[in-house]
Amino acid sequence: MAACDICLSPLQGAPGEAFKSDAKFLDAARGGVLMIASPVVYADTIKDGETGLIARDLRDWDRQLRIALRNGDKRRAMARAAWEYVRDARMFSDQAAERRDWYLSLWADREALTRDPLARVPALAARVAG
């Protein structure tokens, strides 16, 4: 992706799309690529006009693409701002302690977490026992 200048990520808002991750934005930002995206998934991550461009409706795609293509300095500045955002706020290493604590809490609650599904699904309990 780093050989690209612009990444398009259109989503129409179909059921289930709201649960997708913004990983494509992270990948684009890592590569210094400007993302133009739908508000579904990306509106909570991309700051429109700062770290990328949001196309809120079908007419916006043409307008946002023209902005990105005609103004290389602005495109590069937004891509750089996206890269800096990912570097400063979204690195996995920054989440390590929180994730470790979550895994430790799962381990501490493992008996209840194991018992509860077995109580709710007798066929699972029989399979585990057998």
mmCIF file of C-alpha atoms in Angstrom:
data_model
loop_
_atom_site.group_PDB
_atom_site.id
_atom_site.type_symbol
_atom_site.label_atom_id
_atom_site.label_comp_id
_atom_site.label_asym_id
_atom_site.label_seq_id
_atom_site.Cartn_x
_atom_site.Cartn_y
_atom_site.Cartn_z
ATOM 1 C CA MET A 1 0.000 0.000 0.000
ATOM 2 C CA ALA A 2 2.917 2.351 0.607
ATOM 3 C CA ALA A 3 3.307 2.735 -3.165
ATOM 4 C CA CYS A 4 -0.125 4.415 -3.253
ATOM 5 C CA ASP A 5 -1.067 8.011 -2.505
ATOM 6 C CA ILE A 6 -4.764 7.456 -1.782
ATOM 7 C CA CYS A 7 -6.769 4.583 -0.336
ATOM 8 C CA LEU A 8 -10.532 4.383 -0.880
ATOM 9 C CA SER A 9 -12.639 2.561 1.683
ATOM 10 C CA PRO A 10 -16.323 2.742 0.780
ATOM 11 C CA LEU A 11 -18.877 1.030 2.998
ATOM 12 C CA GLN A 12 -22.593 1.362 2.404
ATOM 13 C CA GLY A 13 -23.756 0.718 5.965
ATOM 14 C CA ALA A 14 -25.046 -2.815 5.423
ATOM 15 C CA PRO A 15 -25.859 -4.859 8.527
ATOM 16 C CA GLY A 16 -22.669 -5.992 10.182
ATOM 17 C CA GLU A 17 -20.427 -3.323 8.634
ATOM 18 C CA ALA A 18 -20.668 -1.181 11.755
ATOM 19 C CA PHE A 19 -18.802 -3.937 13.595
ATOM 20 C CA LYS A 20 -15.820 -3.900 11.239
ATOM 21 C CA SER A 21 -12.537 -2.547 12.517
ATOM 22 C CA ASP A 22 -10.701 0.502 11.253
ATOM 23 C CA ALA A 23 -7.621 -1.620 10.521
ATOM 24 C CA LYS A 24 -7.508 -0.456 6.890
ATOM 25 C CA PHE A 25 -7.073 3.104 8.127
ATOM 26 C CA LEU A 26 -4.242 1.995 10.410
ATOM 27 C CA ASP A 27 -2.555 0.226 7.508
ATOM 28 C CA ALA A 28 -2.966 3.227 5.203
ATOM 29 C CA ALA A 29 -1.633 5.605 7.855
ATOM 30 C CA ARG A 30 1.316 3.329 8.529
ATOM 31 C CA GLY A 31 2.197 3.516 4.854
ATOM 32 C CA GLY A 32 1.728 7.288 4.595
ATOM 33 C CA VAL A 33 -1.359 6.893 2.417
ATOM 34 C CA LEU A 34 -4.333 9.252 2.602
ATOM 35 C CA MET A 35 -7.629 7.468 3.195
ATOM 36 C CA ILE A 36 -10.957 8.581 1.805
ATOM 37 C CA ALA A 37 -13.631 6.578 3.591
ATOM 38 C CA SER A 38 -17.285 6.221 4.376
ATOM 39 C CA PRO A 39 -18.461 7.391 7.780
ATOM 40 C CA VAL A 40 -19.417 3.800 8.620
ATOM 41 C CA VAL A 41 -16.531 2.541 10.780
ATOM 42 C CA TYR A 42 -14.201 5.453 9.966
ATOM 43 C CA ALA A 43 -16.075 8.557 11.214
ATOM 44 C CA ASP A 44 -14.955 7.821 14.773
ATOM 45 C CA THR A 45 -11.312 7.534 13.707
ATOM 46 C CA ILE A 46 -10.687 9.921 10.816
ATOM 47 C CA LYS A 47 -10.792 13.635 11.513
ATOM 48 C CA ASP A 48 -12.245 14.843 8.215
ATOM 49 C CA GLY A 49 -9.801 17.175 6.518
ATOM 50 C CA GLU A 50 -7.074 16.520 9.107
ATOM 51 C CA THR A 51 -6.194 12.813 9.152
ATOM 52 C CA GLY A 52 -8.175 11.778 6.086
ATOM 53 C CA LEU A 53 -11.355 12.546 4.200
ATOM 54 C CA ILE A 54 -14.886 11.301 4.858
ATOM 55 C CA ALA A 55 -17.307 10.795 1.962
ATOM 56 C CA ARG A 56 -20.721 11.038 3.614
ATOM 57 C CA ASP A 57 -22.746 10.399 0.467
ATOM 58 C CA LEU A 58 -22.192 9.298 -3.120
ATOM 59 C CA ARG A 59 -21.506 12.843 -4.394
ATOM 60 C CA ASP A 60 -18.749 13.309 -1.804
ATOM 61 C CA TRP A 61 -16.532 10.612 -3.319
ATOM 62 C CA ASP A 62 -15.869 12.663 -6.440
ATOM 63 C CA ARG A 63 -15.375 15.881 -4.458
ATOM 64 C CA GLN A 64 -13.033 14.316 -1.887
ATOM 65 C CA LEU A 65 -11.000 12.533 -4.543
ATOM 66 C CA ARG A 66 -10.568 15.792 -6.467
ATOM 67 C CA ILE A 67 -9.376 17.527 -3.287
ATOM 68 C CA ALA A 68 -6.821 14.774 -2.696
ATOM 69 C CA LEU A 69 -5.593 14.689 -6.292
ATOM 70 C CA ARG A 70 -5.354 18.445 -6.841
ATOM 71 C CA ASN A 71 -3.582 19.352 -3.643
ATOM 72 C CA GLY A 72 -0.559 17.123 -3.078
ATOM 73 C CA ASP A 73 0.720 19.174 -0.147
ATOM 74 C CA LYS A 74 -2.612 18.889 1.692
ATOM 75 C CA ARG A 75 -2.843 15.180 0.844
ATOM 76 C CA ARG A 76 0.622 14.536 2.219
ATOM 77 C CA ALA A 77 -0.071 16.651 5.324
ATOM 78 C CA MET A 78 -3.240 14.668 6.093
ATOM 79 C CA ALA A 79 -1.417 11.378 5.528
ATOM 80 C CA ARG A 80 1.374 12.538 7.850
ATOM 81 C CA ALA A 81 -1.166 13.600 10.497
ATOM 82 C CA ALA A 82 -2.803 10.164 10.238
ATOM 83 C CA TRP A 83 0.605 8.503 10.651
ATOM 84 C CA GLU A 84 1.322 10.646 13.724
ATOM 85 C CA TYR A 85 -2.097 9.805 15.215
ATOM 86 C CA VAL A 86 -1.446 6.081 14.798
ATOM 87 C CA ARG A 87 2.065 6.431 16.211
ATOM 88 C CA ASP A 88 0.887 8.428 19.223
ATOM 89 C CA ALA A 89 -2.452 6.800 20.058
ATOM 90 C CA ARG A 90 -2.969 3.436 18.397
ATOM 91 C CA MET A 91 0.173 1.374 18.826
ATOM 92 C CA PHE A 92 -0.420 -2.113 20.209
ATOM 93 C CA SER A 93 2.465 -1.648 22.634
ATOM 94 C CA ASP A 94 0.434 1.099 24.332
ATOM 95 C CA GLN A 95 -2.346 -1.425 24.991
ATOM 96 C CA ALA A 96 -0.166 -4.226 26.343
ATOM 97 C CA ALA A 97 -0.754 -3.576 30.055
ATOM 98 C CA GLU A 98 -4.517 -3.248 29.608
ATOM 99 C CA ARG A 99 -4.681 -6.465 27.575
ATOM 100 C CA ARG A 100 -2.479 -8.305 30.063
ATOM 101 C CA ASP A 101 -4.813 -7.256 32.893
ATOM 102 C CA TRP A 102 -7.841 -8.418 30.888
ATOM 103 C CA TYR A 103 -6.270 -11.823 30.244
ATOM 104 C CA LEU A 104 -5.358 -12.133 33.924
ATOM 105 C CA SER A 105 -8.966 -11.317 34.869
ATOM 106 C CA LEU A 106 -10.189 -14.045 32.500
ATOM 107 C CA TRP A 107 -7.792 -16.477 34.130
ATOM 108 C CA ALA A 108 -8.958 -15.465 37.618
ATOM 109 C CA ASP A 109 -12.605 -15.973 36.590
ATOM 110 C CA ARG A 110 -11.948 -19.114 34.552
ATOM 111 C CA GLU A 111 -14.035 -21.446 36.732
ATOM 112 C CA ALA A 112 -17.170 -19.305 36.455
ATOM 113 C CA LEU A 113 -16.532 -18.553 32.804
ATOM 114 C CA THR A 114 -16.199 -22.280 32.098
ATOM 115 C CA ARG A 115 -19.094 -23.349 34.322
ATOM 116 C CA ASP A 116 -21.622 -20.835 32.979
ATOM 117 C CA PRO A 117 -21.476 -21.899 29.285
ATOM 118 C CA LEU A 118 -21.662 -25.528 30.348
ATOM 119 C CA ALA A 119 -24.790 -24.801 32.381
ATOM 120 C CA ARG A 120 -26.395 -22.927 29.486
ATOM 121 C CA VAL A 121 -25.578 -25.532 26.836
ATOM 122 C CA PRO A 122 -26.144 -29.070 28.134
ATOM 123 C CA ALA A 123 -24.904 -30.610 24.867
ATOM 124 C CA LEU A 124 -21.584 -28.831 25.354
ATOM 125 C CA ALA A 125 -21.353 -30.061 28.943
ATOM 126 C CA ALA A 126 -22.017 -33.647 27.777
ATOM 127 C CA ARG A 127 -19.382 -33.365 25.065
ATOM 128 C CA VAL A 128 -16.777 -31.990 27.484
ATOM 129 C CA ALA A 129 -17.572 -34.705 30.028
ATOM 130 C CA GLY A 130 -17.573 -37.512 27.475
#
